[in-house]
């Protein structure tokens, strides 16, 4: 749990600034999408009369967002600007030892393209991943249950398969956490960062993977509980916003913590003990 503790240790010092920066994309995500819907759809799926691919697809994808498009655009723009600003603030904090936001436009500008490239690639991968999972879930449903409500065996097998595939996908995508920090801190091109990142993550695969799984596991468990509770829609959206807020501030902080640690860069935000 090394990187989990290091990330939380940093968050204790920086939440007062990182939370306001991440609030807008978290609100938009909470309003228009369900956290970790590729697996948290399972409680709803268990009561769904499935007749076609679309019945499962609209449990995994938010129908309103994908049929109206503008929510997806708003979320992507807000998330890009927020992550770019957060990365610049954290990187500056690590380099000079001061947590500050004096020139937000300049801070965004310095990390905009590294963040944009990383998010664009990851968004494309995530979208493809959800389509693949929808296909797997549909195929499995008609093999085991046929048309209608899924059987208990169907639900259990699907949950295990999705969880296993998700863990494997996190392992494959582990180097992506270093793309933006390497481009921002070292001035790498995207191709150079893409090549260098696996070499660095290879130094501590298990520790990094554990730290990356941690926030998603927390959100998945919480969201599955929410699915079973008779909550008002406003409460559901509010909880989703908090979950997204946690994911954003944790992952952005984790990215920079891991990058500085793996590259051996000195962090001036940490007071050294000379005793």
Coordinates of N, CA, C and O in Angstrom, one line a residue, residues 38-39 41 56 60 128-138 158 161-162 165:
X38 N -19.9 0.3 -15.9 CA -19.6 -1.0 -16.6 C -19.7 -2.2 -15.7 O -19.8 -3.3 -16.1
X39 N -19.6 -1.9 -14.4 CA -19.8 -3.0 -13.4 C -21.0 -2.7 -12.4 O -21.6 -3.6 -11.9
X41 N -23.7 -1.5 -13.1 CA -25.0 -1.7 -13.7 C -25.6 -3.1 -13.3 O -26.8 -3.3 -13.5
X56 N -29.1 -4.0 -22.7 CA -27.9 -4.0 -21.8 C -27.0 -2.8 -22.1 O -26.5 -2.2 -21.1
X60 N -25.3 0.2 -19.4 CA -23.8 0.5 -19.2 C -23.5 1.9 -19.7 O -22.7 2.6 -19.1
X128 N -14.3 2.1 -26.1 CA -14.2 0.8 -26.8 C -14.3 -0.3 -25.8 O -15.0 -1.4 -26.0
X129 N -13.8 -0.2 -24.6 CA -13.9 -1.1 -23.5 C -15.4 -1.4 -23.1 O -15.8 -2.5 -22.9
X130 N -16.1 -0.3 -23.0 CA -17.5 -0.4 -22.6 C -18.3 -1.1 -23.7 O -19.2 -1.9 -23.4
X131 N -18.0 -0.9 -25.0 CA -18.7 -1.6 -26.1 C -18.4 -3.1 -26.1 O -19.3 -3.9 -26.3
X132 N -17.1 -3.4 -25.8 CA -16.7 -4.8 -25.7 C -17.4 -5.5 -24.6 O -17.9 -6.6 -24.7
X133 N -17.5 -4.8 -23.4 CA -18.2 -5.4 -22.3 C -19.7 -5.6 -22.5 O -20.3 -6.6 -22.1
X134 N -20.2 -4.7 -23.2 CA -21.7 -4.8 -23.6 C -21.9 -6.0 -24.5 O -22.8 -6.8 -24.3
X135 N -21.0 -6.2 -25.4 CA -21.1 -7.4 -26.3 C -20.9 -8.7 -25.5 O -21.7 -9.7 -25.7
X136 N -19.9 -8.7 -24.6 CA -19.7 -9.9 -23.8 C -20.9 -10.2 -22.9 O -21.4 -11.3 -22.8
X137 N -21.5 -9.1 -22.2 CA -22.6 -9.3 -21.4 C -23.8 -9.8 -22.1 O -24.6 -10.6 -21.6
X138 N -24.0 -9.3 -23.3 CA -25.2 -9.7 -24.2 C -25.0 -11.1 -24.6 O -26.0 -11.9 -24.5
X158 N -21.2 -13.2 -14.9 CA -20.9 -11.9 -15.5 C -20.1 -11.0 -14.6 O -19.1 -10.4 -15.0
X161 N -16.4 -12.2 -14.5 CA -15.7 -12.0 -15.8 C -15.4 -10.5 -15.9 O -14.3 -10.1 -16.3
X162 N -16.4 -9.6 -15.6 CA -16.1 -8.2 -15.7 C -15.0 -7.7 -14.7 O -14.2 -6.9 -15.1
X165 N -11.7 -8.9 -16.1 CA -11.2 -8.1 -17.2 C -10.8 -6.7 -16.8 O -9.9 -6.1 -17.4

